[in-house]
Every structure is written in structure tokens, then in C-alpha cells.
Tab-separated table of C-alpha atoms in Angstrom:
chain	number	residue	atom	x	y	z
A	109	MET	CA	-2.207	-4.719	24.016
A	110	SER	CA	-3.240	-8.001	22.413
A	111	GLY	CA	-1.231	-9.698	19.685
A	112	LEU	CA	2.476	-10.480	19.511
A	113	LEU	CA	3.726	-7.080	20.693
A	114	ALA	CA	4.139	-6.446	24.397
A	115	HIS	CA	4.147	-2.676	23.763
A	116	PRO	CA	4.914	-0.212	20.964
A	117	PRO	CA	8.469	-1.000	19.840
A	118	THR	CA	11.373	1.024	21.172
A	119	GLU	CA	14.223	2.138	18.936
A	120	ALA	CA	16.400	-0.583	20.487
A	121	GLU	CA	13.789	-3.241	19.714
A	122	LEU	CA	13.528	-2.047	16.121
A	123	GLU	CA	17.308	-2.264	15.810
A	124	ARG	CA	17.123	-5.864	17.043
A	125	LEU	CA	14.379	-6.628	14.528
A	126	TYR	CA	16.513	-5.212	11.674
A	127	HIS	CA	19.375	-7.395	12.937
A	128	GLU	CA	17.199	-10.523	12.939
A	129	LEU	CA	15.763	-9.766	9.481
A	130	ALA	CA	19.251	-9.147	8.087
A	131	ALA	CA	20.276	-12.601	9.325
A	132	LEU	CA	17.505	-14.011	7.101
A	133	GLY	CA	18.744	-12.057	4.088
A	134	ALA	CA	16.596	-8.918	4.315
A	135	PRO	CA	18.103	-5.581	3.201
A	136	SER	CA	18.388	-4.163	6.707
A	137	VAL	CA	21.137	-3.275	9.156
A	138	GLY	CA	20.586	-3.456	12.895
A	139	ARG	CA	22.195	-4.300	16.196
A	140	ASN	CA	21.908	-7.293	18.506
A	141	ARG	CA	20.122	-5.354	21.227
A	142	PRO	CA	18.137	-6.960	24.092
A	143	TRP	CA	14.407	-7.449	23.559
A	144	PRO	CA	11.620	-9.499	25.211
A	145	TYR	CA	10.757	-11.648	22.161
A	146	ARG	CA	11.791	-15.172	21.182
A	147	PRO	CA	10.414	-15.949	17.726
A	148	ARG	CA	11.037	-19.648	17.071
A	149	SER	CA	10.929	-19.513	13.289
A	150	ARG	CA	11.336	-17.111	10.393
A	151	GLU	CA	7.556	-17.166	10.000
A	152	ALA	CA	7.106	-16.095	13.628
A	153	LEU	CA	9.690	-13.346	13.114
A	154	LEU	CA	7.823	-12.081	10.043
A	155	ALA	CA	4.572	-11.967	12.009
A	156	LEU	CA	6.296	-9.951	14.748
A	157	ALA	CA	7.759	-7.650	12.091
A	158	GLY	CA	4.248	-7.219	10.676
A	159	GLU	CA	3.077	-5.993	14.080
A	160	MET	CA	5.973	-3.532	14.358
A	161	LEU	CA	5.407	-2.363	10.793
A	162	ARG	CA	2.571	-0.047	11.795
A	163	TYR	CA	5.015	1.852	14.006
A	164	ASP	CA	7.881	2.081	11.502
A	165	PRO	CA	7.372	2.961	7.800
A	166	ARG	CA	10.942	1.859	7.019
A	167	LEU	CA	9.886	-1.744	7.549
A	168	LEU	CA	7.497	-1.634	4.603
A	169	SER	CA	10.258	-1.646	1.973
A	170	ILE	CA	12.406	-4.065	3.997
A	171	LEU	CA	9.625	-6.647	4.306
A	172	LEU	CA	8.511	-6.263	0.704
A	173	GLN	CA	12.023	-6.764	-0.647
A	174	TYR	CA	12.521	-9.766	1.635
A	175	LEU	CA	9.284	-11.409	0.519
A	176	LEU	CA	10.052	-10.840	-3.156
A	177	GLY	CA	13.472	-12.438	-2.791
A	178	HIS	CA	12.814	-15.213	-0.258
A	179	TRP	CA	9.139	-16.170	-0.471
A	180	ALA	CA	9.977	-19.690	-1.681
A	181	THR	CA	11.808	-20.434	1.609
A	182	LEU	CA	8.724	-19.714	3.740
A	183	HIS	CA	6.278	-22.278	5.104
A	184	PRO	CA	2.857	-20.786	4.223
A	185	LEU	CA	0.881	-22.762	6.814
A	186	GLN	CA	3.292	-21.860	9.597
A	187	LEU	CA	3.096	-18.231	8.545
A	188	ARG	CA	-0.714	-18.327	8.676
A	189	ILE	CA	-0.567	-19.860	12.157
A	190	SER	CA	1.700	-17.027	13.301
A	191	MET	CA	-0.517	-14.437	11.616
A	192	HIS	CA	-3.522	-15.637	13.598
A	193	GLN	CA	-1.667	-14.566	16.736
A	194	MET	CA	-1.197	-11.021	15.425
A	195	ARG	CA	-3.288	-8.092	16.544
A	196	TRP	CA	-3.120	-6.777	12.971
A	197	PRO	CA	-2.590	-9.650	10.522
A	198	GLN	CA	-3.887	-7.215	7.891
A	199	ALA	CA	-0.627	-5.257	8.204
A	200	LEU	CA	1.328	-8.166	6.754
A	201	LEU	CA	-1.392	-8.656	4.142
A	202	VAL	CA	-0.754	-5.098	2.943
A	203	VAL	CA	2.859	-6.109	2.245
A	204	LEU	CA	1.576	-9.120	0.304
A	205	GLU	CA	-0.694	-6.862	-1.759
A	206	PHE	CA	2.320	-4.778	-2.736
A	207	ALA	CA	4.225	-7.990	-3.520
A	208	LYS	CA	1.456	-9.157	-5.853
A	209	THR	CA	1.636	-5.838	-7.672
A	210	ALA	CA	5.435	-5.959	-7.913
A	211	THR	CA	5.771	-9.459	-9.376
A	212	SER	CA	4.669	-11.441	-12.396
A	213	ASP	CA	5.489	-14.737	-10.679
A	214	ALA	CA	2.259	-16.729	-10.611
A	215	GLU	CA	3.412	-18.992	-7.765
A	216	LEU	CA	4.122	-16.029	-5.489
A	217	ARG	CA	0.698	-14.623	-6.262
A	218	TYR	CA	-0.946	-17.994	-5.488
A	219	MET	CA	0.881	-18.169	-2.153
A	220	ALA	CA	-0.170	-14.605	-1.335
A	221	ASP	CA	-3.800	-15.455	-2.104
A	222	TYR	CA	-3.575	-18.446	0.259
A	223	LEU	CA	-2.097	-16.339	3.053
A	224	CYS	CA	-4.823	-13.716	2.613
A	225	ALA	CA	-7.715	-16.195	2.595
A	226	GLY	CA	-10.199	-15.863	5.445
A	227	PHE	CA	-8.980	-12.564	6.888
A	228	ALA	CA	-11.383	-9.629	7.046
A	229	ARG	CA	-10.651	-5.957	6.424
A	230	VAL	CA	-10.119	-3.649	9.388
A	231	ASP	CA	-13.425	-1.917	10.103
A	232	PRO	CA	-13.720	0.980	10.652
A	233	ALA	CA	-10.766	2.047	8.557
A	234	GLU	CA	-7.591	3.188	10.297
A	235	ARG	CA	-4.491	5.079	9.233
A	236	PHE	CA	-1.906	2.414	8.497
A	237	PHE	CA	1.102	4.042	10.129
A	238	LEU	CA	0.455	5.065	13.706
A	239	ASP	CA	1.638	8.588	14.538
A	240	ALA	CA	3.645	8.743	11.300
A	241	GLU	CA	2.961	12.462	10.820
A	242	ARG	CA	1.054	15.271	12.449
A	243	PRO	CA	-2.415	15.754	10.905
A	244	SER	CA	-1.682	19.464	10.346
A	245	SER	CA	1.740	18.953	8.739
A	246	ARG	CA	2.400	19.926	5.137
A	247	MET	CA	2.965	16.278	4.181
A	248	ALA	CA	-0.314	15.207	5.762
A	249	GLN	CA	-2.207	17.965	3.982
A	250	ARG	CA	-0.674	16.974	0.633
A	251	ALA	CA	-1.726	13.350	1.130
A	252	LEU	CA	-5.204	14.170	2.411
A	253	GLY	CA	-7.833	12.068	0.647
A	254	ARG	CA	-5.322	9.891	-1.217
A	255	ASN	CA	-5.149	6.181	-0.562
A	256	LEU	CA	-3.242	3.361	-2.225
A	257	GLN	CA	-5.110	0.241	-3.218
A	258	ALA	CA	-2.923	-2.093	-1.143
A	259	TYR	CA	-3.927	-0.267	2.040
A	260	SER	CA	-7.613	0.164	1.243
A	261	ARG	CA	-7.937	-3.545	0.347
A	262	TRP	CA	-7.410	-4.336	4.042
A	263	GLY	CA	-9.225	-1.419	5.634
A	264	PHE	CA	-6.353	1.025	6.031
A	265	VAL	CA	-5.569	4.512	4.801
A	266	GLY	CA	-2.055	5.148	3.543
A	267	HIS	CA	-0.132	6.774	0.707
A	268	GLU	CA	3.432	5.576	1.379
A	269	LYS	CA	4.880	3.553	-1.503
A	270	PRO	CA	7.474	0.889	-0.684
A	271	ILE	CA	10.764	0.636	-2.577
A	272	VAL	CA	11.016	-2.544	-4.636
A	273	ASP	CA	14.591	-2.216	-5.862
A	274	VAL	CA	17.388	-0.869	-3.644
A	275	THR	CA	19.530	0.135	-6.630
A	276	THR	CA	16.954	1.890	-8.800
A	277	LYS	CA	14.751	3.056	-5.881
A	278	ARG	CA	11.718	1.968	-7.919
A	279	THR	CA	8.523	2.093	-5.904
A	280	VAL	CA	5.258	0.210	-6.304
A	281	GLY	CA	1.643	1.032	-5.512
A	282	ARG	CA	-1.379	2.559	-7.184
A	283	TYR	CA	-4.232	4.659	-5.909
A	284	ASP	CA	-7.524	2.938	-5.209
A	285	ALA	CA	-10.561	3.587	-7.421
A	286	GLN	CA	-12.107	6.146	-5.059
A	287	THR	CA	-8.892	8.169	-4.929
A	288	ARG	CA	-8.512	8.074	-8.718
A	289	LEU	CA	-12.081	9.358	-9.078
A	290	ARG	CA	-11.267	12.226	-6.727
A	291	ILE	CA	-8.116	13.062	-8.706
A	292	LEU	CA	-10.102	13.147	-11.949
A	293	SER	CA	-12.692	15.446	-10.399
A	294	GLU	CA	-9.924	17.775	-9.194
A	295	LEU	CA	-8.322	17.837	-12.641
A	296	ALA	CA	-11.622	18.694	-14.311
A	297	ALA	CA	-12.349	21.442	-11.778
A	298	THR	CA	-8.915	23.071	-11.756
A	299	THR	CA	-7.663	22.730	-15.338
A	300	GLY	CA	-10.812	23.025	-17.430
A	301	ALA	CA	-9.463	20.488	-19.920
A	302	PHE	CA	-6.736	17.885	-19.438
A	303	SER	CA	-5.097	15.103	-21.422
A	304	LEU	CA	-4.660	11.417	-20.691
A	305	ALA	CA	-0.993	12.189	-20.034
A	306	ASP	CA	-2.023	14.772	-17.419
A	307	TYR	CA	-4.103	12.156	-15.621
A	308	LEU	CA	-1.323	9.560	-15.744
A	309	ALA	CA	1.071	12.100	-14.247
A	310	ALA	CA	-1.432	12.906	-11.477
A	311	VAL	CA	-1.578	9.228	-10.475
A	312	ASP	CA	2.240	8.874	-10.669
A	313	HIS	CA	2.032	6.677	-13.792
A	314	ALA	CA	1.027	3.780	-11.530
A	315	ILE	CA	-1.722	2.533	-13.883
A	316	SER	CA	-1.710	1.581	-17.548
A	317	ARG	CA	-3.048	3.793	-20.350
A	318	GLN	CA	-5.847	1.250	-20.777
A	319	GLN	CA	-6.871	1.556	-17.107
A	320	ALA	CA	-6.650	5.349	-17.371
A	321	LEU	CA	-9.057	5.306	-20.332
A	322	VAL	CA	-11.431	3.039	-18.413
A	323	ASP	CA	-11.361	5.515	-15.518
A	324	LEU	CA	-12.057	8.465	-17.819
A	325	ARG	CA	-14.933	6.753	-19.611
A	326	SER	CA	-16.505	5.632	-16.327
A	327	ILE	CA	-17.349	9.204	-15.280
A	328	PRO	CA	-20.578	10.371	-16.945
A	329	ASN	CA	-19.881	14.104	-16.645
A	330	LEU	CA	-16.534	13.932	-18.495
A	331	GLU	CA	-16.391	14.196	-22.270
A	332	PRO	CA	-13.486	14.074	-24.734
A	333	THR	CA	-12.654	16.700	-27.320
A	334	GLY	CA	-10.455	15.599	-30.191
A	335	ARG	CA	-9.135	12.141	-30.914
A	336	GLY	CA	-6.057	10.045	-30.336
A	337	ARG	CA	-3.195	11.186	-28.131
A	338	GLY	CA	-4.185	14.803	-28.610
A	339	ALA	CA	-7.633	14.309	-27.086
A	340	ARG	CA	-8.499	16.345	-24.035
A	341	TRP	CA	-11.136	15.710	-21.392
A	342	ARG	CA	-13.351	18.239	-19.649
A	343	ALA	CA	-16.467	18.420	-17.541
A	344	ARG	CA	-19.595	18.135	-19.669
A	345	LYS	CA	-21.460	21.417	-19.885
A	346	PRO	CA	-25.018	21.271	-18.520
A	347	ARG	CA	-27.701	21.398	-21.157
A	348	THR	CA	-29.737	24.608	-21.270
A	349	THR	CA	-33.408	24.717	-22.088
A	350	PRO	CA	-34.203	27.111	-24.962
A	351	ARG	CA	-36.147	30.203	-23.914
A	352	GLY	CA	-39.838	29.717	-24.399
A	353	ALA	CA	-39.628	25.913	-24.478
A	354	THR	CA	-42.145	24.016	-22.399
């Protein structure tokens, strides 16, 4: 295996990673277990954590919360140097995409843009979390065909939303445009007519009302009936040619 990882992380190695991240101020609890790694800086540790992230969904919220609270202490160039040693630098870029969505801090967004510069998407696309769930499981079936924008931006498929706030358990993440189109098509096919509120509920209220209206108006075969908040949307009925017309 190329990259920073010598092998898929063991439970003991993940416990050591949580321990090391907690020492930096991350919201994690671990144990000082033996492992084969010697990261020489917090940036190198974050790059290693980014590699392990694909094997452990719990790390997504831990890394996001750490970045949101401690980004100003990082050395962006050193982090980029460490990321170039990763097998999957895009994994850490997914965390940065979530961070950009979760913050209104312009400086954090500028730093994230710098860290992302020059990296290509994974191609062909891969599931973000490796062996996270069985393809035939109920959870996998429920998530089939749904992808969050932060994952798709870097060539991954994933629906797991990270927790931004430990106290409120608030999550962040919105579906990508292709997934939202699929959700709209399903609503039109299964409900006959639906409201803007129905659509917002279907996408977990992760987009604004303005974006929801843009989505609705972008589909040619949907038409509104009524006006204002009481308007409902349905599939446009095909036009019929009058009998005898040429």
C-alpha cells in the first residue's frame, strides 16, 4: 500500500490516533497504544489521520471539529507537503469541504481553497468509507443513489454527515446536484404533487429555500400549481394531439 499507511489501521492504532489528536485539542479519547508511525508535526499527524479516515467514519466528525477550532494554528504549506505523501489526499479535502460549508469565516475558506489547489478528483469514483456497510444491508439500500456534495467534489460517494457541534449534535452536508435531481424525480413520481416544504424535508433542509426554488425551476417537466407558500409542483402532463389534427 502506497501513502502514509503501512496497512489498514487496527483498533489499537486508531486508539493511538485518537490519543494523539486529543493531545492537540481534538474532541477524541484514546489510549497511548504502540503503533509504527512517528509523525513529526501536527500537520503530518493530520495527513496520517486523513489516510485512516477512510477506514473509520468516526474520524470525520473529529477531524472536522478540530479543523474548525484550530485551523489558525496549522502551517498550510507544511500540511500540503504532508498531503502530497498521502495515498488519498482527497480524503482530507473532503473534510475541508465540510469545513467550508460549516463556517462563515472567510480566512478559513481561503486557507481551505489553498490546500485544495492542484489536487484532482479520484477517478473513477469510489465509496468514501471502505467496508463501512454491507451493500445488501438496510442502511446501504436506504442510501443507494444519494451522495453529498463534499464527497462528490473529490470523486467519492458518501452520505454520512459529520457532526459540527458536540453539544447540539448539529450536522453539516448537502446532497450534490445529481442527487437532488433524483430526489425531485422520485417526489414527482410517488406523490403526484408536492410542496417546496416537502422537497426541503426530502433533502434534510440542507439547502436554502432559494436554492430549492432554483432546483425546481431547473427541471423542464415540473410545473407549479398555485402561488406562494401554498404552491405545489407536479410532473407536467404530456400534450395530446386533438383527434383529426394533422
